[in-house]
Amino acid sequence: MSGDRAVVGQNLRKVDGVKLVTGRPAFTDDIHLPGMLIGKILPSPHAHARIKRIDTGKARALPGVHAVLTYKDVPRVPHTTAGQAWPEPSPYDTYLLDNKVRFVGDRVAAVAAETRAIAEKALRLIEVEYEVLPAVLEIEQAMASGVAVIHDEPDSTKIFDREHNIAGYILREIGNVEEGFRASDLIFEREFRTGRQQHCPLEPHVAIAWLDADQRLVIRTSTQVPYHARRQVAMILQIPVSRVHVIKPRIGGGFGGKQEMLLEDITGALALATKRPVKIEFTREEEFYMARSRHPQILRMKMGVKRDGTIVASQLTVLATTGAYGSHSTTVQGNTGSKVLPLYRAEHMRFECHVVYTNTPVAGAFRGYGCPQGFFAQETLVDEIAEELGRDPVEFRRQNMIRLGDIDKLSAQLGEGKEGLPRHIRSCGLPECLDRAAAAVDWDGKRNAAGGPAHLKRGVGMAATMQGSGIAGVDWASAFLKMNEDGSFFLQVGAADVGAGADTVLAQIAAETLGVSLDKVVITSGDTDITPFDVGAYASSTTIISGGAVRKAAEKVRAHVLDMAAKMLDAPVDKLECGDNQVYTICECRKAVSMAELAMHAMYKEKTQIMDGASHFNTDSPPPFCVTFAEVEVDTETGKVRVLHLVTAVDPGTAINPMQAEGQVEGAVAQGLGYALIEELLLDGQGRPRNASFLDYKIFSAKDMPRLTTILVETDEPLGPFGAKSISEVPINGPAPAIANAIYHAVGIRLRKLPIRPEDVLRELREKLPTL
Amino acid sequence: MRGTSGVLIMKTMQLRLTVNGETRQWTIAPGDLLLDVLRREGCYGVKRGCEKGECGACTVLLDGKPINSCLMFAAQAEGCDILTIEGLAVGDVLDPLQEAFLDHGAVQCGYCTPGMILNAKALLARNPHPSEAEVRETMAGNYCRCTGYLKPVEAVLAAAGRAPAPARSGRKAVKR
């Protein structure tokens, strides 16, 4: 769809690429401030306990210690750490520091000291007497009567049913599923379970806070949500928003884990207490259990179909745990229904979900945001139904899937913690995604092929998925542009590039609109003192929402440029065009003025700064579509599953930078592959993490990766800038169900629990074939 | 160690080494990690990812060999020649690996990039034309959570003069 565009649709280098490949100081921790102290958090050793007595005397007395904070020293302000638009739909159930701890790793106290060694020693000198409480570790026990109440504090709010540890509850229905099941010829119902995956950004969470010369609190932090973090920190520390300055430098990966106000509040509190710069940086171990993870779920999926293959009714019932705090609890789980069920056009749909507290690490936003769980259930069940009906899984999906012109009504019922807005399908590349991905994996050939050595069985499987592009009616962004003497433009956006390439894509949108080359756009992003508001990097919103704001701002500035050129060239505006870093007439006279000449004229003759800004939001969230095909080899002697080939075809609307878009797909696929086969944060019987290191919690390395094929099926989305939708999340949903379905094709067993471990495969194989 | 006044006393020592072609003499504590000393002295391209030698983000070349600087005491680098990412480009002229990483979209967040490029640099020095399998084997020590490794592997092969797989989008990367 790039057409004759000079910048949009081109594989341009990342605008921040050179500083990254040369290792220049660009990340949060790449500065050193004179007098900077090191902060450390004392993590709870108990899953559930009340602090009966805490004595910080010895720690405070240790030379080099500048502050020790406990719940006695800080304001008690119930809040959520979820970096969401105000008013956040997540419960206000979290405190800067509290007299109760609710998971192993919960904050007990915080220290700031001259060195890390002194800070760590100070932690050991804090004397804490705990009243250990019964812990609720199992998701299925959480709602039972008589179990411990995790949030018994009186001042938390927005908890659905604290007595039964229910953080949130969702029930939505379209049509009447019971009627739908009665009208069905066949009904299928299965239970699925998913694990606790951790984001594993290569850069663990880090924040540095200090008071500037005006005594304003500056927080340089690895965040996806600078503006939300500013608002939340101001509320928690009880200082005006105007006294807080949040800076988002380059970020070493977020994937949702940094859509949290996680270290900013406590680092800020220590800086205020010591009047010194303070840095808190999670170790890798801390990142695993003190940061966030993906919500584990137990899903019951039920579908009713006619013999002709029509899906009549579809029902998903979910029990999920948010861990000890309700960060993103109802919103992640809401997505499990609203983004998953409408992929198929069942007349009757029902989604019910309980999100429960447990004394386990806190779940939060994670790429896919509830969809990987839901699609694992739905796409595995749909494969089983197709098999039962004797239908090809691709053709069965093609018959039932959502299509151009459809309206997804479930989204109207299920918004961001409230009623949402209906989704109109204005662009849909799903059919082409199916065709091209099937061809790339040789679906028809491999589906019917048998063979391989006796103990190595090969199979192919697939899954179809979708996501959103921003949160309809909630996400919004703004952008500001001003022109410089040399004909370049400064672009200021609140959007938060966390490594996915937002700065490049947004600069491309501005450059294309203004008719200048990419080097003429200098972007600054994610600084609350300098850039205008943006909700931040989440919900696949940046390209479509922030990009929409950039497009609008650039169109306004383009109009100012044309007005100026009209004066200079003595030509009517409607006969002028921007391109090649100049403004030129499109009539016979062929006059032109360069952007640089125009800028000098505007500034020094007309005394005018060419500048403008714009805000943008959408009332709809156009879904990007994706299909994933997997070819696997199952070793029937060991249960080991080797993925040979993963083909992903995605409809992202227009790919503003196709090379970057492919990179988003490949990265998401690698994470989805880990989720499918190996990644799970495990807890012992006391709620302590068992594998909080890369040695024990493996992620895929270059050597482990299967062959990847990425196919971009571009469409033209009317609501997106230059037709763009989104791409970063949707490809993570497919690998797990596609692999599970390929395993079935290879050896005839259904795996319904993630991750799919060799021991599970072997056990299922032995149940199916006891002679093995 | 604690002195009579209760103040922590750190023994210090002098470390002499070459970093990015320049001779350096630094005052360090015997227990300082090479990672920490390099960062303290301004080599911020050496990244902290795990401090356990599991992720490769802190990779530097020590006498031409890739090592995890989090697994080595700075004192052990006495007399050694260290190359960090800051020393790879010659002035403003990027190393072919750096160019290839940019052209192939192999950089996303960029946090693992210095370690990956340095590891690849050492690989190409001993094996100028590695196979894809050899590249993947070598880079197994550099975790990346953003790219799925496809584009970094392509970039290394391209820098080695091996024709990379054609860009699937059919549009070649262009410099800005």
PDB file of N, CA and C in Angstrom, chain A residues 656-737:
ATOM      1  N   ILE A 656       3.932   0.872   8.233  1.00  0.00           N
ATOM      2  CA  ILE A 656       4.616   2.174   8.055  1.00  0.00           C
ATOM      3  C   ILE A 656       6.096   1.930   7.766  1.00  0.00           C
ATOM      4  N   ASN A 657       6.682   0.932   8.473  1.00  0.00           N
ATOM      5  CA  ASN A 657       8.062   0.520   8.228  1.00  0.00           C
ATOM      6  C   ASN A 657       8.075  -1.010   8.205  1.00  0.00           C
ATOM      7  N   PRO A 658       7.971  -1.602   7.016  1.00  0.00           N
ATOM      8  CA  PRO A 658       7.795  -3.067   6.930  1.00  0.00           C
ATOM      9  C   PRO A 658       8.875  -3.862   7.660  1.00  0.00           C
ATOM     10  N   MET A 659      10.106  -3.381   7.599  1.00  0.00           N
ATOM     11  CA  MET A 659      11.204  -4.101   8.262  1.00  0.00           C
ATOM     12  C   MET A 659      10.975  -4.130   9.781  1.00  0.00           C
ATOM     13  N   GLN A 660      10.561  -3.000  10.312  1.00  0.00           N
ATOM     14  CA  GLN A 660      10.261  -2.965  11.746  1.00  0.00           C
ATOM     15  C   GLN A 660       9.029  -3.799  12.071  1.00  0.00           C
ATOM     16  N   ALA A 661       8.049  -3.774  11.170  1.00  0.00           N
ATOM     17  CA  ALA A 661       6.835  -4.552  11.405  1.00  0.00           C
ATOM     18  C   ALA A 661       7.173  -6.044  11.461  1.00  0.00           C
ATOM     19  N   GLU A 662       8.029  -6.487  10.548  1.00  0.00           N
ATOM     20  CA  GLU A 662       8.462  -7.892  10.578  1.00  0.00           C
ATOM     21  C   GLU A 662       9.160  -8.204  11.902  1.00  0.00           C
ATOM     22  N   GLY A 663       9.979  -7.275  12.355  1.00  0.00           N
ATOM     23  CA  GLY A 663      10.681  -7.472  13.623  1.00  0.00           C
ATOM     24  C   GLY A 663       9.720  -7.627  14.787  1.00  0.00           C
ATOM     25  N   GLN A 664       8.624  -6.881  14.746  1.00  0.00           N
ATOM     26  CA  GLN A 664       7.614  -7.035  15.792  1.00  0.00           C
ATOM     27  C   GLN A 664       7.007  -8.431  15.756  1.00  0.00           C
ATOM     28  N   VAL A 665       6.755  -8.915  14.548  1.00  0.00           N
ATOM     29  CA  VAL A 665       6.168 -10.251  14.415  1.00  0.00           C
ATOM     30  C   VAL A 665       7.141 -11.305  14.951  1.00  0.00           C
ATOM     31  N   GLU A 666       8.387 -11.212  14.523  1.00  0.00           N
ATOM     32  CA  GLU A 666       9.355 -12.253  14.885  1.00  0.00           C
ATOM     33  C   GLU A 666       9.619 -12.270  16.393  1.00  0.00           C
ATOM     34  N   GLY A 667       9.667 -11.095  17.000  1.00  0.00           N
ATOM     35  CA  GLY A 667       9.860 -11.037  18.445  1.00  0.00           C
ATOM     36  C   GLY A 667       8.666 -11.589  19.201  1.00  0.00           C
ATOM     37  N   ALA A 668       7.466 -11.250  18.726  1.00  0.00           N
ATOM     38  CA  ALA A 668       6.261 -11.758  19.372  1.00  0.00           C
ATOM     39  C   ALA A 668       6.179 -13.275  19.233  1.00  0.00           C
ATOM     40  N   VAL A 669       6.555 -13.773  18.076  1.00  0.00           N
ATOM     41  CA  VAL A 669       6.513 -15.219  17.842  1.00  0.00           C
ATOM     42  C   VAL A 669       7.486 -15.940  18.788  1.00  0.00           C
ATOM     43  N   ALA A 670       8.664 -15.358  18.985  1.00  0.00           N
ATOM     44  CA  ALA A 670       9.633 -15.988  19.890  1.00  0.00           C
ATOM     45  C   ALA A 670       9.081 -16.057  21.316  1.00  0.00           C
ATOM     46  N   GLN A 671       8.408 -14.994  21.742  1.00  0.00           N
ATOM     47  CA  GLN A 671       7.810 -15.014  23.077  1.00  0.00           C
ATOM     48  C   GLN A 671       6.642 -15.999  23.145  1.00  0.00           C
ATOM     49  N   GLY A 672       5.862 -16.051  22.058  1.00  0.00           N
ATOM     50  CA  GLY A 672       4.741 -16.984  22.013  1.00  0.00           C
ATOM     51  C   GLY A 672       5.213 -18.433  22.011  1.00  0.00           C
ATOM     52  N   LEU A 673       6.349 -18.646  21.388  1.00  0.00           N
ATOM     53  CA  LEU A 673       6.957 -19.978  21.351  1.00  0.00           C
ATOM     54  C   LEU A 673       7.402 -20.399  22.758  1.00  0.00           C
ATOM     55  N   GLY A 674       8.007 -19.465  23.467  1.00  0.00           N
ATOM     56  CA  GLY A 674       8.406 -19.746  24.848  1.00  0.00           C
ATOM     57  C   GLY A 674       7.206 -20.046  25.724  1.00  0.00           C
ATOM     58  N   TYR A 675       6.152 -19.265  25.537  1.00  0.00           N
ATOM     59  CA  TYR A 675       4.909 -19.455  26.296  1.00  0.00           C
ATOM     60  C   TYR A 675       4.331 -20.839  26.008  1.00  0.00           C
ATOM     61  N   ALA A 676       4.446 -21.270  24.763  1.00  0.00           N
ATOM     62  CA  ALA A 676       3.884 -22.556  24.360  1.00  0.00           C
ATOM     63  C   ALA A 676       4.648 -23.724  24.977  1.00  0.00           C
ATOM     64  N   LEU A 677       5.969 -23.626  25.036  1.00  0.00           N
ATOM     65  CA  LEU A 677       6.755 -24.831  25.305  1.00  0.00           C
ATOM     66  C   LEU A 677       7.600 -24.820  26.577  1.00  0.00           C
ATOM     67  N   ILE A 678       8.127 -23.692  26.980  1.00  0.00           N
ATOM     68  CA  ILE A 678       9.104 -23.777  28.069  1.00  0.00           C
ATOM     69  C   ILE A 678       8.946 -22.769  29.201  1.00  0.00           C
ATOM     70  N   GLU A 679       8.262 -21.656  28.977  1.00  0.00           N
ATOM     71  CA  GLU A 679       8.325 -20.588  29.980  1.00  0.00           C
ATOM     72  C   GLU A 679       7.224 -20.687  31.027  1.00  0.00           C
ATOM     73  N   GLU A 680       7.634 -20.760  32.285  1.00  0.00           N
ATOM     74  CA  GLU A 680       6.673 -20.703  33.389  1.00  0.00           C
ATOM     75  C   GLU A 680       7.419 -20.410  34.675  1.00  0.00           C
ATOM     76  N   LEU A 681       7.012 -19.353  35.345  1.00  0.00           N
ATOM     77  CA  LEU A 681       7.574 -19.050  36.659  1.00  0.00           C
ATOM     78  C   LEU A 681       6.902 -19.981  37.664  1.00  0.00           C
ATOM     79  N   LEU A 682       7.710 -20.803  38.320  1.00  0.00           N
ATOM     80  CA  LEU A 682       7.179 -21.820  39.230  1.00  0.00           C
ATOM     81  C   LEU A 682       7.324 -21.371  40.679  1.00  0.00           C
ATOM     82  N   LEU A 683       6.361 -21.774  41.511  1.00  0.00           N
ATOM     83  CA  LEU A 683       6.401 -21.431  42.926  1.00  0.00           C
ATOM     84  C   LEU A 683       6.431 -22.713  43.746  1.00  0.00           C
ATOM     85  N   ASP A 684       7.077 -22.632  44.904  1.00  0.00           N
ATOM     86  CA  ASP A 684       7.058 -23.814  45.778  1.00  0.00           C
ATOM     87  C   ASP A 684       5.838 -23.741  46.702  1.00  0.00           C
ATOM     88  N   GLY A 685       5.759 -24.663  47.633  1.00  0.00           N
ATOM     89  CA  GLY A 685       4.593 -24.766  48.504  1.00  0.00           C
ATOM     90  C   GLY A 685       4.389 -23.572  49.427  1.00  0.00           C
ATOM     91  N   GLN A 686       5.417 -22.750  49.549  1.00  0.00           N
ATOM     92  CA  GLN A 686       5.284 -21.541  50.370  1.00  0.00           C
ATOM     93  C   GLN A 686       5.131 -20.269  49.509  1.00  0.00           C
ATOM     94  N   GLY A 687       4.998 -20.469  48.212  1.00  0.00           N
ATOM     95  CA  GLY A 687       4.835 -19.307  47.336  1.00  0.00           C
ATOM     96  C   GLY A 687       6.139 -18.663  46.938  1.00  0.00           C
ATOM     97  N   ARG A 688       7.255 -19.364  47.198  1.00  0.00           N
ATOM     98  CA  ARG A 688       8.561 -18.809  46.824  1.00  0.00           C
ATOM     99  C   ARG A 688       8.901 -19.198  45.395  1.00  0.00           C
ATOM    100  N   PRO A 689       9.526 -18.288  44.655  1.00  0.00           N
ATOM    101  CA  PRO A 689       9.866 -18.626  43.266  1.00  0.00           C
ATOM    102  C   PRO A 689      10.928 -19.720  43.216  1.00  0.00           C
ATOM    103  N   ARG A 690      10.764 -20.658  42.303  1.00  0.00           N
ATOM    104  CA  ARG A 690      11.702 -21.777  42.190  1.00  0.00           C
ATOM    105  C   ARG A 690      12.679 -21.620  41.042  1.00  0.00           C
ATOM    106  N   ASN A 691      12.383 -20.730  40.119  1.00  0.00           N
ATOM    107  CA  ASN A 691      13.248 -20.654  38.933  1.00  0.00           C
ATOM    108  C   ASN A 691      13.471 -19.202  38.499  1.00  0.00           C
ATOM    109  N   ALA A 692      13.816 -18.343  39.459  1.00  0.00           N
ATOM    110  CA  ALA A 692      13.949 -16.918  39.174  1.00  0.00           C
ATOM    111  C   ALA A 692      15.342 -16.568  38.636  1.00  0.00           C
ATOM    112  N   SER A 693      15.747 -17.247  37.581  1.00  0.00           N
ATOM    113  CA  SER A 693      16.999 -16.897  36.905  1.00  0.00           C
ATOM    114  C   SER A 693      16.931 -17.443  35.486  1.00  0.00           C
ATOM    115  N   PHE A 694      17.766 -16.888  34.621  1.00  0.00           N
ATOM    116  CA  PHE A 694      17.767 -17.368  33.237  1.00  0.00           C
ATOM    117  C   PHE A 694      18.323 -18.787  33.124  1.00  0.00           C
ATOM    118  N   LEU A 695      19.016 -19.237  34.165  1.00  0.00           N
ATOM    119  CA  LEU A 695      19.518 -20.605  34.131  1.00  0.00           C
ATOM    120  C   LEU A 695      18.367 -21.596  34.285  1.00  0.00           C
ATOM    121  N   ASP A 696      17.403 -21.208  35.118  1.00  0.00           N
ATOM    122  CA  ASP A 696      16.294 -22.120  35.414  1.00  0.00           C
ATOM    123  C   ASP A 696      15.013 -21.776  34.666  1.00  0.00           C
ATOM    124  N   TYR A 697      14.868 -20.512  34.292  1.00  0.00           N
ATOM    125  CA  TYR A 697      13.732 -20.087  33.479  1.00  0.00           C
ATOM    126  C   TYR A 697      14.314 -19.746  32.114  1.00  0.00           C
ATOM    127  N   LYS A 698      14.173 -20.684  31.197  1.00  0.00           N
ATOM    128  CA  LYS A 698      14.809 -20.505  29.890  1.00  0.00           C
ATOM    129  C   LYS A 698      13.918 -19.680  28.969  1.00  0.00           C
ATOM    130  N   ILE A 699      14.550 -18.847  28.176  1.00  0.00           N
ATOM    131  CA  ILE A 699      13.854 -18.280  27.025  1.00  0.00           C
ATOM    132  C   ILE A 699      14.591 -18.773  25.776  1.00  0.00           C
ATOM    133  N   PHE A 700      13.939 -18.673  24.634  1.00  0.00           N
ATOM    134  CA  PHE A 700      14.562 -19.190  23.418  1.00  0.00           C
ATOM    135  C   PHE A 700      15.793 -18.359  23.055  1.00  0.00           C
ATOM    136  N   SER A 701      16.837 -19.036  22.647  1.00  0.00           N
ATOM    137  CA  SER A 701      18.049 -18.373  22.163  1.00  0.00           C
ATOM    138  C   SER A 701      18.102 -18.512  20.647  1.00  0.00           C
ATOM    139  N   ALA A 702      19.104 -17.864  20.041  1.00  0.00           N
ATOM    140  CA  ALA A 702      19.251 -17.906  18.583  1.00  0.00           C
ATOM    141  C   ALA A 702      19.345 -19.345  18.083  1.00  0.00           C
ATOM    142  N   LYS A 703      19.988 -20.178  18.882  1.00  0.00           N
ATOM    143  CA  LYS A 703      20.224 -21.563  18.483  1.00  0.00           C
ATOM    144  C   LYS A 703      18.954 -22.410  18.555  1.00  0.00           C
ATOM    145  N   ASP A 704      18.068 -22.033  19.480  1.00  0.00           N
ATOM    146  CA  ASP A 704      16.859 -22.839  19.709  1.00  0.00           C
ATOM    147  C   ASP A 704      15.730 -22.514  18.742  1.00  0.00           C
ATOM    148  N   MET A 705      15.831 -21.345  18.082  1.00  0.00           N
ATOM    149  CA  MET A 705      14.682 -20.882  17.301  1.00  0.00           C
ATOM    150  C   MET A 705      14.456 -21.744  16.069  1.00  0.00           C
ATOM    151  N   PRO A 706      13.179 -22.004  15.773  1.00  0.00           N
ATOM    152  CA  PRO A 706      12.883 -22.697  14.516  1.00  0.00           C
ATOM    153  C   PRO A 706      12.989 -21.726  13.348  1.00  0.00           C
ATOM    154  N   ARG A 707      12.837 -22.255  12.156  1.00  0.00           N
ATOM    155  CA  ARG A 707      12.743 -21.400  10.973  1.00  0.00           C
ATOM    156  C   ARG A 707      11.485 -20.528  11.098  1.00  0.00           C
ATOM    157  N   LEU A 708      11.636 -19.248  10.829  1.00  0.00           N
ATOM    158  CA  LEU A 708      10.492 -18.331  10.890  1.00  0.00           C
ATOM    159  C   LEU A 708      10.203 -17.782   9.505  1.00  0.00           C
ATOM    160  N   THR A 709       8.935 -17.721   9.167  1.00  0.00           N
ATOM    161  CA  THR A 709       8.527 -17.034   7.939  1.00  0.00           C
ATOM    162  C   THR A 709       7.486 -15.991   8.323  1.00  0.00           C
ATOM    163  N   THR A 710       7.722 -14.765   7.897  1.00  0.00           N
ATOM    164  CA  THR A 710       6.809 -13.669   8.225  1.00  0.00           C
ATOM    165  C   THR A 710       6.209 -13.123   6.942  1.00  0.00           C
ATOM    166  N   ILE A 711       4.903 -13.014   6.924  1.00  0.00           N
ATOM    167  CA  ILE A 711       4.212 -12.494   5.747  1.00  0.00           C
ATOM    168  C   ILE A 711       3.337 -11.314   6.182  1.00  0.00           C
ATOM    169  N   LEU A 712       3.575 -10.160   5.581  1.00  0.00           N
ATOM    170  CA  LEU A 712       2.726  -9.004   5.869  1.00  0.00           C
ATOM    171  C   LEU A 712       1.660  -8.912   4.785  1.00  0.00           C
ATOM    172  N   VAL A 713       0.411  -8.987   5.207  1.00  0.00           N
ATOM    173  CA  VAL A 713      -0.708  -8.855   4.278  1.00  0.00           C
ATOM    174  C   VAL A 713      -1.301  -7.474   4.516  1.00  0.00           C
ATOM    175  N   GLU A 714      -0.865  -6.511   3.739  1.00  0.00           N
ATOM    176  CA  GLU A 714      -1.260  -5.133   4.020  1.00  0.00           C
ATOM    177  C   GLU A 714      -2.675  -4.828   3.532  1.00  0.00           C
ATOM    178  N   THR A 715      -3.419  -4.119   4.361  1.00  0.00           N
ATOM    179  CA  THR A 715      -4.756  -3.647   4.004  1.00  0.00           C
ATOM    180  C   THR A 715      -4.775  -2.141   4.260  1.00  0.00           C
ATOM    181  N   ASP A 716      -5.890  -1.511   3.997  1.00  0.00           N
ATOM    182  CA  ASP A 716      -5.963  -0.061   4.166  1.00  0.00           C
ATOM    183  C   ASP A 716      -7.044   0.248   5.203  1.00  0.00           C
ATOM    184  N   GLU A 717      -6.631   0.565   6.411  1.00  0.00           N
ATOM    185  CA  GLU A 717      -7.590   0.795   7.493  1.00  0.00           C
ATOM    186  C   GLU A 717      -8.005   2.271   7.514  1.00  0.00           C
ATOM    187  N   PRO A 718      -9.280   2.553   7.317  1.00  0.00           N
ATOM    188  CA  PRO A 718      -9.713   3.958   7.246  1.00  0.00           C
ATOM    189  C   PRO A 718      -9.421   4.756   8.525  1.00  0.00           C
ATOM    190  N   LEU A 719      -9.380   4.097   9.675  1.00  0.00           N
ATOM    191  CA  LEU A 719      -9.188   4.849  10.918  1.00  0.00           C
ATOM    192  C   LEU A 719      -7.721   5.093  11.261  1.00  0.00           C
ATOM    193  N   GLY A 720      -6.795   4.501  10.514  1.00  0.00           N
ATOM    194  CA  GLY A 720      -5.392   4.620  10.887  1.00  0.00           C
ATOM    195  C   GLY A 720      -4.636   5.597  10.009  1.00  0.00           C
ATOM    196  N   PRO A 721      -3.543   6.152  10.520  1.00  0.00           N
ATOM    197  CA  PRO A 721      -2.733   7.050   9.709  1.00  0.00           C
ATOM    198  C   PRO A 721      -2.127   6.292   8.524  1.00  0.00           C
ATOM    199  N   PHE A 722      -2.377   6.766   7.329  1.00  0.00           N
ATOM    200  CA  PHE A 722      -1.923   6.104   6.097  1.00  0.00           C
ATOM    201  C   PHE A 722      -2.413   4.654   6.018  1.00  0.00           C
ATOM    202  N   GLY A 723      -3.520   4.370   6.705  1.00  0.00           N
ATOM    203  CA  GLY A 723      -4.092   3.030   6.633  1.00  0.00           C
ATOM    204  C   GLY A 723      -3.519   2.030   7.612  1.00  0.00           C
ATOM    205  N   ALA A 724      -2.747   2.510   8.608  1.00  0.00           N
ATOM    206  CA  ALA A 724      -2.096   1.585   9.542  1.00  0.00           C
ATOM    207  C   ALA A 724      -3.034   1.146  10.665  1.00  0.00           C
ATOM    208  N   LYS A 725      -2.865  -0.110  11.098  1.00  0.00           N
ATOM    209  CA  LYS A 725      -3.531  -0.592  12.315  1.00  0.00           C
ATOM    210  C   LYS A 725      -2.431  -0.819  13.356  1.00  0.00           C
ATOM    211  N   SER A 726      -2.209  -2.054  13.739  1.00  0.00           N
ATOM    212  CA  SER A 726      -1.166  -2.332  14.733  1.00  0.00           C
ATOM    213  C   SER A 726      -0.595  -3.702  14.432  1.00  0.00           C
ATOM    214  N   ILE A 727       0.509  -4.036  15.119  1.00  0.00           N
ATOM    215  CA  ILE A 727       1.133  -5.320  14.810  1.00  0.00           C
ATOM    216  C   ILE A 727       1.843  -5.955  15.992  1.00  0.00           C
ATOM    217  N   SER A 728       2.173  -5.183  17.018  1.00  0.00           N
ATOM    218  CA  SER A 728       3.135  -5.695  17.997  1.00  0.00           C
ATOM    219  C   SER A 728       2.602  -6.821  18.867  1.00  0.00           C
ATOM    220  N   GLU A 729       1.316  -6.876  19.117  1.00  0.00           N
ATOM    221  CA  GLU A 729       0.794  -7.881  20.042  1.00  0.00           C
ATOM    222  C   GLU A 729       0.263  -9.137  19.346  1.00  0.00           C
ATOM    223  N   VAL A 730      -0.484  -8.950  18.279  1.00  0.00           N
ATOM    224  CA  VAL A 730      -1.291 -10.052  17.737  1.00  0.00           C
ATOM    225  C   VAL A 730      -0.487 -11.321  17.420  1.00  0.00           C
ATOM    226  N   PRO A 731       0.776 -11.226  16.954  1.00  0.00           N
ATOM    227  CA  PRO A 731       1.436 -12.489  16.579  1.00  0.00           C
ATOM    228  C   PRO A 731       1.836 -13.365  17.767  1.00  0.00           C
ATOM    229  N   ILE A 732       1.714 -12.851  18.999  1.00  0.00           N
ATOM    230  CA  ILE A 732       2.097 -13.675  20.155  1.00  0.00           C
ATOM    231  C   ILE A 732       1.019 -14.715  20.464  1.00  0.00           C
ATOM    232  N   ASN A 733      -0.186 -14.503  19.947  1.00  0.00           N
ATOM    233  CA  ASN A 733      -1.306 -15.374  20.323  1.00  0.00           C
ATOM    234  C   ASN A 733      -1.278 -16.746  19.646  1.00  0.00           C
ATOM    235  N   GLY A 734      -0.686 -16.806  18.472  1.00  0.00           N
ATOM    236  CA  GLY A 734      -0.848 -18.000  17.645  1.00  0.00           C
ATOM    237  C   GLY A 734       0.031 -19.201  17.924  1.00  0.00           C
ATOM    238  N   PRO A 735       1.305 -18.998  18.318  1.00  0.00           N
ATOM    239  CA  PRO A 735       2.185 -20.164  18.423  1.00  0.00           C
ATOM    240  C   PRO A 735       1.653 -21.285  19.326  1.00  0.00           C
ATOM    241  N   ALA A 736       1.121 -20.954  20.501  1.00  0.00           N
ATOM    242  CA  ALA A 736       0.701 -22.020  21.420  1.00  0.00           C
ATOM    243  C   ALA A 736      -0.388 -22.911  20.817  1.00  0.00           C
ATOM    244  N   PRO A 737      -1.515 -22.331  20.373  1.00  0.00           N
ATOM    245  CA  PRO A 737      -2.520 -23.236  19.786  1.00  0.00           C
ATOM    246  C   PRO A 737      -2.050 -23.886  18.488  1.00  0.00           C
TER     247      PRO A 737
END
